[in-house]
mmCIF file of C-alpha atoms in Angstrom:
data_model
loop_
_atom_site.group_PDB
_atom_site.id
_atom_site.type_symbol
_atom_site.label_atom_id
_atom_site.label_comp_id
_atom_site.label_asym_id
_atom_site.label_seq_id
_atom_site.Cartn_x
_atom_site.Cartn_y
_atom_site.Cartn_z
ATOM 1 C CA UNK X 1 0.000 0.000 0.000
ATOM 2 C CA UNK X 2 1.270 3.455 -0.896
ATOM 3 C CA UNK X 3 2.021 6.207 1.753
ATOM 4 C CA UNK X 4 1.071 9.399 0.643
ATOM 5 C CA UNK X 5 -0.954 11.862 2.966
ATOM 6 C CA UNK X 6 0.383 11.742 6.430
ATOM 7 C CA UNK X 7 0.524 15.127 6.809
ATOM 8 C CA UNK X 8 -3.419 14.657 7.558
ATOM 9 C CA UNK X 9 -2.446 13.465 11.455
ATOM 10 C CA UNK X 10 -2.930 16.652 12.815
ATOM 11 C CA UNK X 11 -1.294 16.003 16.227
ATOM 12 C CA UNK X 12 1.526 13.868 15.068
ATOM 13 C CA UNK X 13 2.327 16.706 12.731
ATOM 14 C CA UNK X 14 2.166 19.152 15.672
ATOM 15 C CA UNK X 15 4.177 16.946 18.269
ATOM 16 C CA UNK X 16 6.802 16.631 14.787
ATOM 17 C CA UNK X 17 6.660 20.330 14.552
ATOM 18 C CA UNK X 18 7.968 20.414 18.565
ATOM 19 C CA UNK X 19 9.865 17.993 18.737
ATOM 20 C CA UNK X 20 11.842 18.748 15.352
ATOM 21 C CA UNK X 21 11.605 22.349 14.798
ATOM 22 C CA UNK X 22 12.180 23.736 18.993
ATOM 23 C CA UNK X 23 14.734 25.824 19.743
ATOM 24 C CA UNK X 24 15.970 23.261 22.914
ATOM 25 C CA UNK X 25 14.402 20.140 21.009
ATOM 26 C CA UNK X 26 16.366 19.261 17.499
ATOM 27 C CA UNK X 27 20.498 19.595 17.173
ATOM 28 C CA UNK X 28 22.335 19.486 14.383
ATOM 29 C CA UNK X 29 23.402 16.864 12.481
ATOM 30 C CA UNK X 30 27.085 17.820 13.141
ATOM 31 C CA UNK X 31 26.322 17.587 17.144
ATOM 32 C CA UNK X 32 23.642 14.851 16.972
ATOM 33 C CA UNK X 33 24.365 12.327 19.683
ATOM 34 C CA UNK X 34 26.522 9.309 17.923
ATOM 35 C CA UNK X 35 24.343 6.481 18.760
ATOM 36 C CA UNK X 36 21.050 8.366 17.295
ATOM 37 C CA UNK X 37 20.308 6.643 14.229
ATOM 38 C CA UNK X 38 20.254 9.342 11.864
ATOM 39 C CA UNK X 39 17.463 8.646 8.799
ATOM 40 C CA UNK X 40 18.050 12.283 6.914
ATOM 41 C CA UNK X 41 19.026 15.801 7.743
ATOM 42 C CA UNK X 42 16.960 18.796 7.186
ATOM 43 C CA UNK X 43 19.436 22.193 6.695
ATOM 44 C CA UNK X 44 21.389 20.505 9.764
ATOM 45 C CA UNK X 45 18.756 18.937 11.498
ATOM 46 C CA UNK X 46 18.822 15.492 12.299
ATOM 47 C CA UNK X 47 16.022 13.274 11.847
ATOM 48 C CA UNK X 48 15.892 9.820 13.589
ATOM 49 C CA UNK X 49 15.033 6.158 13.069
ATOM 50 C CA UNK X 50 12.837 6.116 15.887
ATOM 51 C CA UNK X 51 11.080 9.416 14.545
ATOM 52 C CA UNK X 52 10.533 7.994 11.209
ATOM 53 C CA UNK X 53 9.206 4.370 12.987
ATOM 54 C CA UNK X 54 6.468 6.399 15.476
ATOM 55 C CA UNK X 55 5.385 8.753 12.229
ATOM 56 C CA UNK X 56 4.980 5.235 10.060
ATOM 57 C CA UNK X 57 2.955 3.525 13.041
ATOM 58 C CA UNK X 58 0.876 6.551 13.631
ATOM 59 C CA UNK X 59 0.558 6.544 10.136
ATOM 60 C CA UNK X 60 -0.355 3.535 8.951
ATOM 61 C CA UNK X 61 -0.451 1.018 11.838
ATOM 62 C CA UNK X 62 2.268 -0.771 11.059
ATOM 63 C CA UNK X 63 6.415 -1.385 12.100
ATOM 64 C CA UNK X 64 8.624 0.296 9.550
ATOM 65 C CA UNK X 65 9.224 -3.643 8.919
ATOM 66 C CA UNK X 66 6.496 -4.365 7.936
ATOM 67 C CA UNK X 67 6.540 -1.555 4.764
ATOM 68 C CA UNK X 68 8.578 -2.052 1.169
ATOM 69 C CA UNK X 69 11.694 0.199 0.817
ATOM 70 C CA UNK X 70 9.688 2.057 -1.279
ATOM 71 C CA UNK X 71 6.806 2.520 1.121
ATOM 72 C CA UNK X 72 9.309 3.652 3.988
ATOM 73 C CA UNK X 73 11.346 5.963 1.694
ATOM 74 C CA UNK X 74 7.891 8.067 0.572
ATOM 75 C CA UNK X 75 7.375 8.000 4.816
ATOM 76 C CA UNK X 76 10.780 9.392 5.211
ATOM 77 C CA UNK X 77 9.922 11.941 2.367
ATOM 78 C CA UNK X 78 6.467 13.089 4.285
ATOM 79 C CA UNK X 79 8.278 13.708 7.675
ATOM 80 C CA UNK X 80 11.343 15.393 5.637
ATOM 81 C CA UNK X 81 8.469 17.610 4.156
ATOM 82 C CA UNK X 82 7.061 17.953 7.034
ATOM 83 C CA UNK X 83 10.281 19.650 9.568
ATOM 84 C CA UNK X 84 10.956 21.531 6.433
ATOM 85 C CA UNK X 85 7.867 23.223 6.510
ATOM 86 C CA UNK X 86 7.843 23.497 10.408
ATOM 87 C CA UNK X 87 10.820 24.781 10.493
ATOM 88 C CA UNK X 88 9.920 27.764 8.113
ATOM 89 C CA UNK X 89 6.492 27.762 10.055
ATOM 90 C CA UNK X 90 8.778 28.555 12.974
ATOM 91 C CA UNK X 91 11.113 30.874 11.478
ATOM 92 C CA UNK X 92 7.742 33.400 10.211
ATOM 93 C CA UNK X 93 6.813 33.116 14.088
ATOM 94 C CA UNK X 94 3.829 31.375 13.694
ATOM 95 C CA UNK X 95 5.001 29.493 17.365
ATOM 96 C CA UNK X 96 3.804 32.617 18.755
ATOM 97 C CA UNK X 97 1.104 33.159 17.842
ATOM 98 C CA UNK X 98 -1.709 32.501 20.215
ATOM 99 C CA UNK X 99 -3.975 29.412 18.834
ATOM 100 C CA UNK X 100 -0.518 27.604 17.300
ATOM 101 C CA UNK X 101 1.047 27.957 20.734
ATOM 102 C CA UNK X 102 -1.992 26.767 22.350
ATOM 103 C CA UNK X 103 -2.372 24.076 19.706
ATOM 104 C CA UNK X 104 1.057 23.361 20.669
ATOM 105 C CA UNK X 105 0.379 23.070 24.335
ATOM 106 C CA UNK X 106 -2.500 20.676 23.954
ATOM 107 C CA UNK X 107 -0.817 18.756 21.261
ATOM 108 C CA UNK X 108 2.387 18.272 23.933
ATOM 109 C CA UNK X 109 -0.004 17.576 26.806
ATOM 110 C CA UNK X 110 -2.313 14.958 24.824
ATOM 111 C CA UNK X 111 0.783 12.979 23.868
ATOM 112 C CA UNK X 112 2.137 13.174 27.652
ATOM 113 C CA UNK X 113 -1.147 11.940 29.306
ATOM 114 C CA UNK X 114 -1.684 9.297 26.366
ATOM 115 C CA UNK X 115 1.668 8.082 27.178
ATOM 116 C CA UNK X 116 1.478 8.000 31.280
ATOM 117 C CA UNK X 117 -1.971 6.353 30.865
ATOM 118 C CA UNK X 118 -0.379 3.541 29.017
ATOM 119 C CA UNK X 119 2.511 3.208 31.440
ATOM 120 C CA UNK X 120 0.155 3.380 34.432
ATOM 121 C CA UNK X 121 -2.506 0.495 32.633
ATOM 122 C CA UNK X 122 0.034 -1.518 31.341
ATOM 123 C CA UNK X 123 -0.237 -4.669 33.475
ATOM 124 C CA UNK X 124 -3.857 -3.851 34.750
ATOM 125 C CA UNK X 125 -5.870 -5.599 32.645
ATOM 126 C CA UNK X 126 -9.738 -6.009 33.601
ATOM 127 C CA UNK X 127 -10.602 -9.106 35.559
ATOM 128 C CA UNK X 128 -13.821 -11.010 34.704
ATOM 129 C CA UNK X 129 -14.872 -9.656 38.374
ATOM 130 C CA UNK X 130 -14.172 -6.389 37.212
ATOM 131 C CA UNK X 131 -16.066 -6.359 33.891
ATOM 132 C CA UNK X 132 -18.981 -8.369 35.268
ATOM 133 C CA UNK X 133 -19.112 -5.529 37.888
ATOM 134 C CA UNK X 134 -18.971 -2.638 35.839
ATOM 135 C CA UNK X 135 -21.646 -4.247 33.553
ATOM 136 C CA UNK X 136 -24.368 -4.551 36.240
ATOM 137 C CA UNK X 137 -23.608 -0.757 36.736
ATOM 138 C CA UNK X 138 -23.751 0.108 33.201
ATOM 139 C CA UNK X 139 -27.070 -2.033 33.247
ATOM 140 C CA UNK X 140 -28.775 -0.634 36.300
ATOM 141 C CA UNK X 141 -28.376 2.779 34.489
ATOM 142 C CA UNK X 142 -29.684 2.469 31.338
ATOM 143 C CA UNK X 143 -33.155 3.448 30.311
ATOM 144 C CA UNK X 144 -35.405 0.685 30.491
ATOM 145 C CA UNK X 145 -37.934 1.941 28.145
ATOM 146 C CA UNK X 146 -38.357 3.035 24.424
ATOM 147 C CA UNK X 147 -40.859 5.477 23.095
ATOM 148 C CA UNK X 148 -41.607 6.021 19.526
ATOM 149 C CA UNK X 149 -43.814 9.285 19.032
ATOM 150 C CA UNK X 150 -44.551 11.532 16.220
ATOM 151 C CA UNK X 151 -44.090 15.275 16.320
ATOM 152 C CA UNK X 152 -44.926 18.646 14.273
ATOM 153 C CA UNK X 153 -41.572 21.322 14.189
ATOM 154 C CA UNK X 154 -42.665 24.999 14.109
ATOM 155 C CA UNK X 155 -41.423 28.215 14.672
ATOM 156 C CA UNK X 156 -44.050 29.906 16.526
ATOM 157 C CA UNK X 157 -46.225 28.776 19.513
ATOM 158 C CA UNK X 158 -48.956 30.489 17.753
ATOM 159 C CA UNK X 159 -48.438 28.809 15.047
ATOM 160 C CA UNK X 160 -48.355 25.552 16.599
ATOM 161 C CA UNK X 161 -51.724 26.730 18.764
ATOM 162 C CA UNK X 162 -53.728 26.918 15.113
ATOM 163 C CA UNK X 163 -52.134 23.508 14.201
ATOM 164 C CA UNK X 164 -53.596 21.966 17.314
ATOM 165 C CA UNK X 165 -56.739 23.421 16.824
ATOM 166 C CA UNK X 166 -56.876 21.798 13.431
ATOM 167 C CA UNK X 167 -56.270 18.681 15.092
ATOM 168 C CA UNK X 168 -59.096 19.030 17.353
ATOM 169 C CA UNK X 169 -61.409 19.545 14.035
ATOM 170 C CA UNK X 170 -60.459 15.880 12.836
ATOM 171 C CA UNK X 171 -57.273 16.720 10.745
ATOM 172 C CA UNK X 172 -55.066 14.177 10.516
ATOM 173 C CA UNK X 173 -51.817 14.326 12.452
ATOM 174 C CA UNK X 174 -49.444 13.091 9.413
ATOM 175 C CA UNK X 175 -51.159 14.917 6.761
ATOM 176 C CA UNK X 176 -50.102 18.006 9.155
ATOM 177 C CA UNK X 177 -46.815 16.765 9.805
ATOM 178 C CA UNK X 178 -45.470 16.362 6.081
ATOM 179 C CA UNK X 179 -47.038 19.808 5.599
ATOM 180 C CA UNK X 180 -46.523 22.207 7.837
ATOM 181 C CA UNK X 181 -43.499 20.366 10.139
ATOM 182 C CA UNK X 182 -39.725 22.002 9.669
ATOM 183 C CA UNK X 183 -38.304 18.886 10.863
ATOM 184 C CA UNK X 184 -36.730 16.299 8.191
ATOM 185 C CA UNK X 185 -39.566 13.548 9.699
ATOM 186 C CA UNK X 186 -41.996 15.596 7.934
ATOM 187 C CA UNK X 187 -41.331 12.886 5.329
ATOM 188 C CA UNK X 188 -42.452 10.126 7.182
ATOM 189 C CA UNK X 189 -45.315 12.250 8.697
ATOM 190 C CA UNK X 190 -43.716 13.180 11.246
ATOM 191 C CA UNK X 191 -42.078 9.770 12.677
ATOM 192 C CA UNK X 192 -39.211 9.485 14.940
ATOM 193 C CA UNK X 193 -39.163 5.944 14.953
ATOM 194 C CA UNK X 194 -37.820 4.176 18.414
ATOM 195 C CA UNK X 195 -35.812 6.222 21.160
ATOM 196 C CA UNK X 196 -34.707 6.727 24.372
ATOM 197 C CA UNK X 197 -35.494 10.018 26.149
ATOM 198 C CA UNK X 198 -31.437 10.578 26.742
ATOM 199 C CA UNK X 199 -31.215 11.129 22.972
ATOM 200 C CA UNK X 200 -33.994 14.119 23.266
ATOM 201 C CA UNK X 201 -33.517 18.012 24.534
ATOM 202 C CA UNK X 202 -35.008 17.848 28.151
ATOM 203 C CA UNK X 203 -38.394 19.671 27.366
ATOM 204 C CA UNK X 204 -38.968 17.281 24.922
ATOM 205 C CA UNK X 205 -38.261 14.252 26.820
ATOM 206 C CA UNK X 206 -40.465 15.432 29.807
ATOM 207 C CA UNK X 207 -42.950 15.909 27.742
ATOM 208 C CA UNK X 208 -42.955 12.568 25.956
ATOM 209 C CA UNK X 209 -42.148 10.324 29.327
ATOM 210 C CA UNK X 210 -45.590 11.888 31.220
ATOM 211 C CA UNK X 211 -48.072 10.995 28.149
ATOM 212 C CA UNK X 212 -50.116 7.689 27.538
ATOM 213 C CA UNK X 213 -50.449 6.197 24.067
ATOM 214 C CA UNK X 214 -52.359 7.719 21.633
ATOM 215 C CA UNK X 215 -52.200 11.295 23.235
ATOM 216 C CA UNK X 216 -50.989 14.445 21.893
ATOM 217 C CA UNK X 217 -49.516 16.680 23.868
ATOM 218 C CA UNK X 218 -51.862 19.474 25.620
ATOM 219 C CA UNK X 219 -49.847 22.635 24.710
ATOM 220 C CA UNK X 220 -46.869 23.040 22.413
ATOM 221 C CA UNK X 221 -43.422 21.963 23.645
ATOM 222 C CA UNK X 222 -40.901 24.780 23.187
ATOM 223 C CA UNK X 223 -36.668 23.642 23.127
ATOM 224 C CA UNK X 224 -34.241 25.744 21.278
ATOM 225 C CA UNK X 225 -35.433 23.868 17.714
ATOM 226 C CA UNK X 226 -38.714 25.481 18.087
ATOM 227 C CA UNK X 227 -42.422 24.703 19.214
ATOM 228 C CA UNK X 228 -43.435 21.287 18.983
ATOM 229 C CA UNK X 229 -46.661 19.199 18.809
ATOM 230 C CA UNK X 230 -46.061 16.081 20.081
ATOM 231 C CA UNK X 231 -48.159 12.832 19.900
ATOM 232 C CA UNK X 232 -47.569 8.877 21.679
ATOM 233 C CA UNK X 233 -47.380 6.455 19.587
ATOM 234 C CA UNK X 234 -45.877 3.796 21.925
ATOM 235 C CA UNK X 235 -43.461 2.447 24.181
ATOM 236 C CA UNK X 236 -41.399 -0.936 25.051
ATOM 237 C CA UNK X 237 -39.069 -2.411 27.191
ATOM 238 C CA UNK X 238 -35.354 -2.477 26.172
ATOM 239 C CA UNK X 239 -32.850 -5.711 27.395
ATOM 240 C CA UNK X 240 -29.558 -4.887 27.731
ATOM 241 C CA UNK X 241 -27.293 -6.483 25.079
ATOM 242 C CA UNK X 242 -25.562 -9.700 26.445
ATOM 243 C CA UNK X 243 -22.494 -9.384 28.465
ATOM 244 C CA UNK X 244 -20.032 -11.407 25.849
ATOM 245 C CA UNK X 245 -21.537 -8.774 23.079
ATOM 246 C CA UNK X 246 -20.232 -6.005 24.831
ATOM 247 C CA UNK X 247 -17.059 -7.414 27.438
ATOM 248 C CA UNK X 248 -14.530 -5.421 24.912
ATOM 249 C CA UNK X 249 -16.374 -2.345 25.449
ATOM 250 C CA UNK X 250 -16.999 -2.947 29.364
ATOM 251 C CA UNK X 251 -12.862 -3.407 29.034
ATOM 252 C CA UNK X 252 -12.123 0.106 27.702
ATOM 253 C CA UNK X 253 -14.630 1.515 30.723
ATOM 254 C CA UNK X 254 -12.916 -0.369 33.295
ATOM 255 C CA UNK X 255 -9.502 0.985 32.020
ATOM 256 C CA UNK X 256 -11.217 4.581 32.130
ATOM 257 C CA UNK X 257 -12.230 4.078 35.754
ATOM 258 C CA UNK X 258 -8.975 3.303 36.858
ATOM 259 C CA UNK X 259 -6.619 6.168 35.314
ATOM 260 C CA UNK X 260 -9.298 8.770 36.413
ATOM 261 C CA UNK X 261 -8.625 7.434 39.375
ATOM 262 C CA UNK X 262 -4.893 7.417 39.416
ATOM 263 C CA UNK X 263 -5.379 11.048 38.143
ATOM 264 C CA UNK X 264 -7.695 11.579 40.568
ATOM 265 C CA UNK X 265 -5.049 10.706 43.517
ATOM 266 C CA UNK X 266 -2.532 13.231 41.685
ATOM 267 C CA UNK X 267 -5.158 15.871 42.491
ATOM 268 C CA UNK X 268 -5.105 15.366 45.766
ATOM 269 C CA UNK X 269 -1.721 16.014 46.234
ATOM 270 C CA UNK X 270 -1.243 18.692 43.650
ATOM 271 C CA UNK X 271 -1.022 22.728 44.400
ATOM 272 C CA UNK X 272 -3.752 23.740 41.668
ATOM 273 C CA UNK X 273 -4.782 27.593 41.824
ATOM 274 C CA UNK X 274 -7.554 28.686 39.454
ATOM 275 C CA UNK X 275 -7.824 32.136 38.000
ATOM 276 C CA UNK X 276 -10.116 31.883 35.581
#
């Protein structure tokens, strides 16, 4: 497979850009350290091996083994292209300016916490005890039940009064809907198929979890979309998936739990002062 765009990784390219173009960071090829493995020099800066292997694996997921000569010398090419145009980046000052040197910031302190979090969760993989736990707390916290409902999107709550008084006269709540609705499920008369009130604005969710089938709702519903009409079409129960379907998942919580933790303990003992 042919390398061509890795310029696209955003914060490899920054972490490149600071780690290759600093002041304190690069040094020359003349005054590189003798057992750096030197892959190419860019106006006197050295690039090395183990440079070129993280950009490839970032890249492309793969050990710089693993790629034809070819392959690795277009990756060498990208990351040559890349602290050349750093470099100049740095030299027009665009370090300093605010957003690149935040971007810079970030970009340093992603790659710092990414790195202690592996460190710190390297031999702490989840036990079955742990991943059966966490699942009976993921369960216990889901919704239970499903709704599906139909609704009418307007601008105006006056508007949406007359559209309820229409309804009262016997007009027929999809014929409204693909008429007079703003929202896309005008289409389908105003279906929003099967959901869980967590995916719906608050208003809207109150609204839908305190009616009975078959009723519409007794005033409009305003949220930042607009005013809705709203109408029950039904509910049932959801069953969590099985635990096998979703151990991998349950895995990458656990792991979660227990660096926010670590970090957690780092608080504690840390002198933070906010002046926001």
């Amino acid at each position: 497979m042919k390398i061509r765009h890795f310029i696209a990784l955003a914060s490899l390219a920054t972490l490149a850009a600071c780690q290759q173009g600093g002041k304190d960071a690069a040094k020359p090829a003349d005054k590189a350290d003798p057992s750096a493995d030197v892959v190419a020099t860019v106006d006197g800066t050295a690039l090395t091996r183990n440079t070129l292997d993280f950009y490839i694996k970032a890249a492309t997921g793969k050990a710089s083994t693993e790629l034809s000569p070819e392959d690795r010398q277009q990756a060498l090419d990208s990351l040559v292209r890349m602290q050349l145009v750093a470099a100049q980046a740095q030299k027009d000052g665009l370090d300093k300016e605010k957003e690149i040197a935040a971007a810079l910031d970030l970009s340093r302190l992603d790659v710092l916490q990414r790195g202690l979090q592996a460190k710190y969760l390297k031999d702490k993989t989840p036990t079955e005890q742990e991943l059966r736990a966490e699942y009976e707390t993921q369960v216990s916290q889901m919704p239970r039940t499903e709704y599906r409902a139909r609704h009418i999107l307007v601008q105006t709550e006056a508007f949406a009064n007359d559209l309820m008084a229409r309804l009262k006269k016997g007009e027929k709540f999809e014929q409204l809907a693909a008429k007079e609705s703003l929202d896309s499920s005008k289409e389908r008369g105003g279906d929003l198929g099967w959901f869980s009130p967590a995916t719906m604005v608050k208003p809207f969710a109150d609204a839908i979890m305190a009616m009975k089938k078959g009723e519409v709702t007794p005033k409009p519903v305003q949220t930042q979309y607009g005013c809705h009409i709203i109408r029950m079409e039904d509910t049932r129960e959801v069953q969590p998936p099985p635990f096998d379907q979703v151990k991998g998942q349950l895995g990458q919580v656990v792991l979660a739990k227990k660096f926010k933790g670590y970090s957690d303990e780092l608080l504690k003992t840390a002198k933070v002062e906010k002046k926001l």
